[in-house]
Amino acid sequence: MGGGPTTIFFVNELPSDCEADIKRIDEQGNRTNVTTAKGPGDSYCWLTTTYPHQPWEVVFSFPEGTFTRIFYAAPHPSRVRLDADIVPAPGLDLMDPSLYSNLVSPNEGAYTTMKFENHLQTNVKIFSVDPAGALIPYETIYPGASSIQSTYVGCTWKVFGEHDASPFAIFRAMPGGIARFT
């Protein structure tokens, strides 16, 4: 995290039987509840200043239950649309390597584990990124296999095809996060 400030714009399009708790996540994985968006009639949008790559947790509450999504602030102003079309999908959001190629890990964070699941038809290689930006190789994950790695909240991970020189995915570790390659 870091760099110059940017903004994230949460747009409330939730139905009347839903709400979403919006929380800022710090480098140690602590969450601060910032606001709660409720169905129609509540404020339509919420804008906040943040920093590029700052993780935000949104906990959606529907009559069928709750689920959580993690969003990352882009280096440029961005928006998150809160609506009923958001499908519960546990796991970490894949970050586009063309936008986040220089993302490094913070110096420290709370201990956690991260699960990597390879649903592709090819081997993938996983690497963590240290605070200086160096790649640290961990392992090759075969098609249909998974791997659990000890890490810390905010640690950056890059995923490469077995013979590729550039990553096809970047993830930031969150408590109990799952990185899926499909």
PDB file of C-alpha atoms in Angstrom, residues 11-133:
ATOM      1  CA  VAL A  11     -22.327   2.823  -5.387  1.00  0.00           C
ATOM      2  CA  ASN A  12     -25.339   1.470  -3.466  1.00  0.00           C
ATOM      3  CA  GLU A  13     -27.744  -0.471  -5.687  1.00  0.00           C
ATOM      4  CA  LEU A  14     -28.754  -3.021  -3.063  1.00  0.00           C
ATOM      5  CA  PRO A  15     -32.333  -4.309  -2.874  1.00  0.00           C
ATOM      6  CA  SER A  16     -34.452  -3.511   0.194  1.00  0.00           C
ATOM      7  CA  ASP A  17     -33.667  -6.804   1.981  1.00  0.00           C
ATOM      8  CA  CYS A  18     -29.874  -6.378   1.829  1.00  0.00           C
ATOM      9  CA  GLU A  19     -27.125  -4.375   3.467  1.00  0.00           C
ATOM     10  CA  ALA A  20     -23.349  -4.154   3.149  1.00  0.00           C
ATOM     11  CA  ASP A  21     -20.831  -3.303   5.892  1.00  0.00           C
ATOM     12  CA  ILE A  22     -17.844  -1.529   4.347  1.00  0.00           C
ATOM     13  CA  LYS A  23     -14.570  -1.931   6.235  1.00  0.00           C
ATOM     14  CA  ARG A  24     -11.048  -0.621   5.687  1.00  0.00           C
ATOM     15  CA  ILE A  25      -8.296  -3.235   6.232  1.00  0.00           C
ATOM     16  CA  ASP A  26      -4.940  -2.058   7.539  1.00  0.00           C
ATOM     17  CA  GLU A  27      -1.543  -3.696   6.957  1.00  0.00           C
ATOM     18  CA  GLN A  28      -1.939  -5.904  10.035  1.00  0.00           C
ATOM     19  CA  GLY A  29      -5.307  -7.207   8.823  1.00  0.00           C
ATOM     20  CA  ASN A  30      -7.346  -5.158  11.313  1.00  0.00           C
ATOM     21  CA  ARG A  31     -10.722  -4.022  10.059  1.00  0.00           C
ATOM     22  CA  THR A  32     -12.344  -0.662  10.727  1.00  0.00           C
ATOM     23  CA  ASN A  33     -16.063  -0.431   9.986  1.00  0.00           C
ATOM     24  CA  VAL A  34     -16.443   2.727   7.913  1.00  0.00           C
ATOM     25  CA  THR A  35     -20.118   2.686   6.907  1.00  0.00           C
ATOM     26  CA  THR A  36     -23.092   0.433   6.276  1.00  0.00           C
ATOM     27  CA  ALA A  37     -25.025   0.650   3.018  1.00  0.00           C
ATOM     28  CA  LYS A  38     -28.648  -0.455   3.153  1.00  0.00           C
ATOM     29  CA  GLY A  39     -31.193  -1.082   0.421  1.00  0.00           C
ATOM     30  CA  PRO A  40     -33.045   1.663  -1.488  1.00  0.00           C
ATOM     31  CA  GLY A  41     -33.765   4.789   0.445  1.00  0.00           C
ATOM     32  CA  ASP A  42     -30.305   4.775   1.987  1.00  0.00           C
ATOM     33  CA  SER A  43     -27.636   7.059   0.594  1.00  0.00           C
ATOM     34  CA  TYR A  44     -26.929   6.197  -3.045  1.00  0.00           C
ATOM     35  CA  CYS A  45     -23.151   6.415  -2.910  1.00  0.00           C
ATOM     36  CA  TRP A  46     -20.173   6.895  -0.656  1.00  0.00           C
ATOM     37  CA  LEU A  47     -16.810   8.336  -1.690  1.00  0.00           C
ATOM     38  CA  THR A  48     -13.609   8.083   0.339  1.00  0.00           C
ATOM     39  CA  THR A  49      -9.954   8.954  -0.051  1.00  0.00           C
ATOM     40  CA  THR A  50      -7.658   5.968   0.191  1.00  0.00           C
ATOM     41  CA  TYR A  51      -4.334   4.734  -1.154  1.00  0.00           C
ATOM     42  CA  PRO A  52      -3.591   2.510  -4.154  1.00  0.00           C
ATOM     43  CA  HIS A  53      -3.887  -1.199  -3.314  1.00  0.00           C
ATOM     44  CA  GLN A  54      -5.619  -0.478   0.032  1.00  0.00           C
ATOM     45  CA  PRO A  55      -7.841  -3.525   0.711  1.00  0.00           C
ATOM     46  CA  TRP A  56     -11.500  -2.983   1.579  1.00  0.00           C
ATOM     47  CA  GLU A  57     -13.795  -5.667   2.923  1.00  0.00           C
ATOM     48  CA  VAL A  58     -17.499  -5.614   2.137  1.00  0.00           C
ATOM     49  CA  VAL A  59     -19.709  -7.970   4.161  1.00  0.00           C
ATOM     50  CA  PHE A  60     -23.020  -8.473   2.356  1.00  0.00           C
ATOM     51  CA  SER A  61     -26.063  -9.558   4.371  1.00  0.00           C
ATOM     52  CA  PHE A  62     -28.913 -11.118   2.386  1.00  0.00           C
ATOM     53  CA  PRO A  63     -31.894 -13.119   3.692  1.00  0.00           C
ATOM     54  CA  GLU A  64     -30.048 -16.242   2.486  1.00  0.00           C
ATOM     55  CA  GLY A  65     -26.988 -15.441   4.576  1.00  0.00           C
ATOM     56  CA  THR A  66     -23.835 -13.351   4.479  1.00  0.00           C
ATOM     57  CA  PHE A  67     -20.695 -13.388   2.387  1.00  0.00           C
ATOM     58  CA  THR A  68     -17.583 -11.277   2.127  1.00  0.00           C
ATOM     59  CA  ARG A  69     -15.719  -9.771  -0.816  1.00  0.00           C
ATOM     60  CA  ILE A  70     -12.351  -8.014  -0.754  1.00  0.00           C
ATOM     61  CA  PHE A  71     -11.754  -5.093  -3.103  1.00  0.00           C
ATOM     62  CA  TYR A  72      -8.519  -3.206  -3.742  1.00  0.00           C
ATOM     63  CA  ALA A  73      -8.323   0.501  -4.518  1.00  0.00           C
ATOM     64  CA  ALA A  74      -6.863   1.124  -7.959  1.00  0.00           C
ATOM     65  CA  PRO A  75      -4.084   3.700  -8.498  1.00  0.00           C
ATOM     66  CA  HIS A  76      -6.716   5.847 -10.232  1.00  0.00           C
ATOM     67  CA  PRO A  77     -10.219   6.725  -8.920  1.00  0.00           C
ATOM     68  CA  SER A  78     -12.351   3.578  -8.972  1.00  0.00           C
ATOM     69  CA  ARG A  79     -15.804   2.380  -8.003  1.00  0.00           C
ATOM     70  CA  VAL A  80     -17.384  -0.643  -6.373  1.00  0.00           C
ATOM     71  CA  ARG A  81     -20.986  -1.368  -7.348  1.00  0.00           C
ATOM     72  CA  LEU A  82     -22.930  -2.910  -4.454  1.00  0.00           C
ATOM     73  CA  ASP A  83     -25.850  -4.824  -5.964  1.00  0.00           C
ATOM     74  CA  ALA A  84     -27.773  -8.094  -5.867  1.00  0.00           C
ATOM     75  CA  ASP A  85     -25.839  -9.444  -8.870  1.00  0.00           C
ATOM     76  CA  ILE A  86     -22.739  -9.923  -6.727  1.00  0.00           C
ATOM     77  CA  VAL A  87     -22.438 -13.684  -6.400  1.00  0.00           C
ATOM     78  CA  PRO A  88     -20.980 -15.203  -3.257  1.00  0.00           C
ATOM     79  CA  ALA A  89     -17.530 -16.309  -4.313  1.00  0.00           C
ATOM     80  CA  PRO A  90     -15.132 -17.010  -1.475  1.00  0.00           C
ATOM     81  CA  GLY A  91     -11.608 -16.255  -2.375  1.00  0.00           C
ATOM     82  CA  LEU A  92      -9.253 -13.464  -3.230  1.00  0.00           C
ATOM     83  CA  ASP A  93      -9.742 -11.062  -6.114  1.00  0.00           C
ATOM     84  CA  LEU A  94      -7.223 -11.570  -8.888  1.00  0.00           C
ATOM     85  CA  MET A  95      -5.228  -8.418  -9.572  1.00  0.00           C
ATOM     86  CA  ASP A  96      -4.324  -7.616 -13.182  1.00  0.00           C
ATOM     87  CA  PRO A  97      -0.509  -7.939 -13.559  1.00  0.00           C
ATOM     88  CA  SER A  98      -0.438  -5.189 -16.202  1.00  0.00           C
ATOM     89  CA  LEU A  99      -1.768  -2.722 -13.604  1.00  0.00           C
ATOM     90  CA  TYR A 100       0.028  -4.009 -10.502  1.00  0.00           C
ATOM     91  CA  SER A 101       3.387  -5.261 -11.802  1.00  0.00           C
ATOM     92  CA  ASN A 102       5.389  -3.180  -9.290  1.00  0.00           C
ATOM     93  CA  LEU A 103       3.345  -4.182  -6.238  1.00  0.00           C
ATOM     94  CA  VAL A 104       5.549  -5.331  -3.348  1.00  0.00           C
ATOM     95  CA  SER A 105       4.810  -6.760   0.094  1.00  0.00           C
ATOM     96  CA  PRO A 106       4.762  -4.653   3.254  1.00  0.00           C
ATOM     97  CA  ASN A 107       7.575  -5.249   5.762  1.00  0.00           C
ATOM     98  CA  GLU A 108       5.271  -7.050   8.189  1.00  0.00           C
ATOM     99  CA  GLY A 109       1.708  -8.125   8.859  1.00  0.00           C
ATOM    100  CA  ALA A 110      -0.361 -10.524  10.929  1.00  0.00           C
ATOM    101  CA  TYR A 111       0.312 -14.232  10.385  1.00  0.00           C
ATOM    102  CA  THR A 112      -2.154 -16.078   8.151  1.00  0.00           C
ATOM    103  CA  THR A 113      -2.290 -18.900   5.632  1.00  0.00           C
ATOM    104  CA  MET A 114      -3.248 -18.736   1.985  1.00  0.00           C
ATOM    105  CA  LYS A 115      -4.555 -21.581  -0.143  1.00  0.00           C
ATOM    106  CA  PHE A 116      -3.706 -21.785  -3.847  1.00  0.00           C
ATOM    107  CA  GLU A 117      -6.004 -23.911  -6.058  1.00  0.00           C
ATOM    108  CA  ASN A 118      -4.981 -24.779  -9.614  1.00  0.00           C
ATOM    109  CA  HIS A 119      -8.056 -25.456 -11.781  1.00  0.00           C
ATOM    110  CA  LEU A 120      -6.077 -24.999 -15.003  1.00  0.00           C
ATOM    111  CA  GLN A 121      -4.851 -27.731 -17.337  1.00  0.00           C
ATOM    112  CA  THR A 122      -1.223 -26.716 -16.835  1.00  0.00           C
ATOM    113  CA  ASN A 123       1.287 -26.416 -13.997  1.00  0.00           C
ATOM    114  CA  VAL A 124       1.625 -23.044 -12.277  1.00  0.00           C
ATOM    115  CA  LYS A 125       4.495 -21.621 -10.231  1.00  0.00           C
ATOM    116  CA  ILE A 126       3.835 -19.446  -7.181  1.00  0.00           C
ATOM    117  CA  PHE A 127       6.194 -16.784  -5.841  1.00  0.00           C
ATOM    118  CA  SER A 128       5.927 -14.352  -2.946  1.00  0.00           C
ATOM    119  CA  VAL A 129       7.246 -10.832  -3.449  1.00  0.00           C
ATOM    120  CA  ASP A 130       9.457  -9.406  -0.717  1.00  0.00           C
ATOM    121  CA  PRO A 131       9.399  -5.712   0.340  1.00  0.00           C
ATOM    122  CA  ALA A 132      12.239  -4.943  -2.102  1.00  0.00           C
ATOM    123  CA  GLY A 133      10.304  -6.493  -4.997  1.00  0.00           C
TER     124      GLY A 133
END
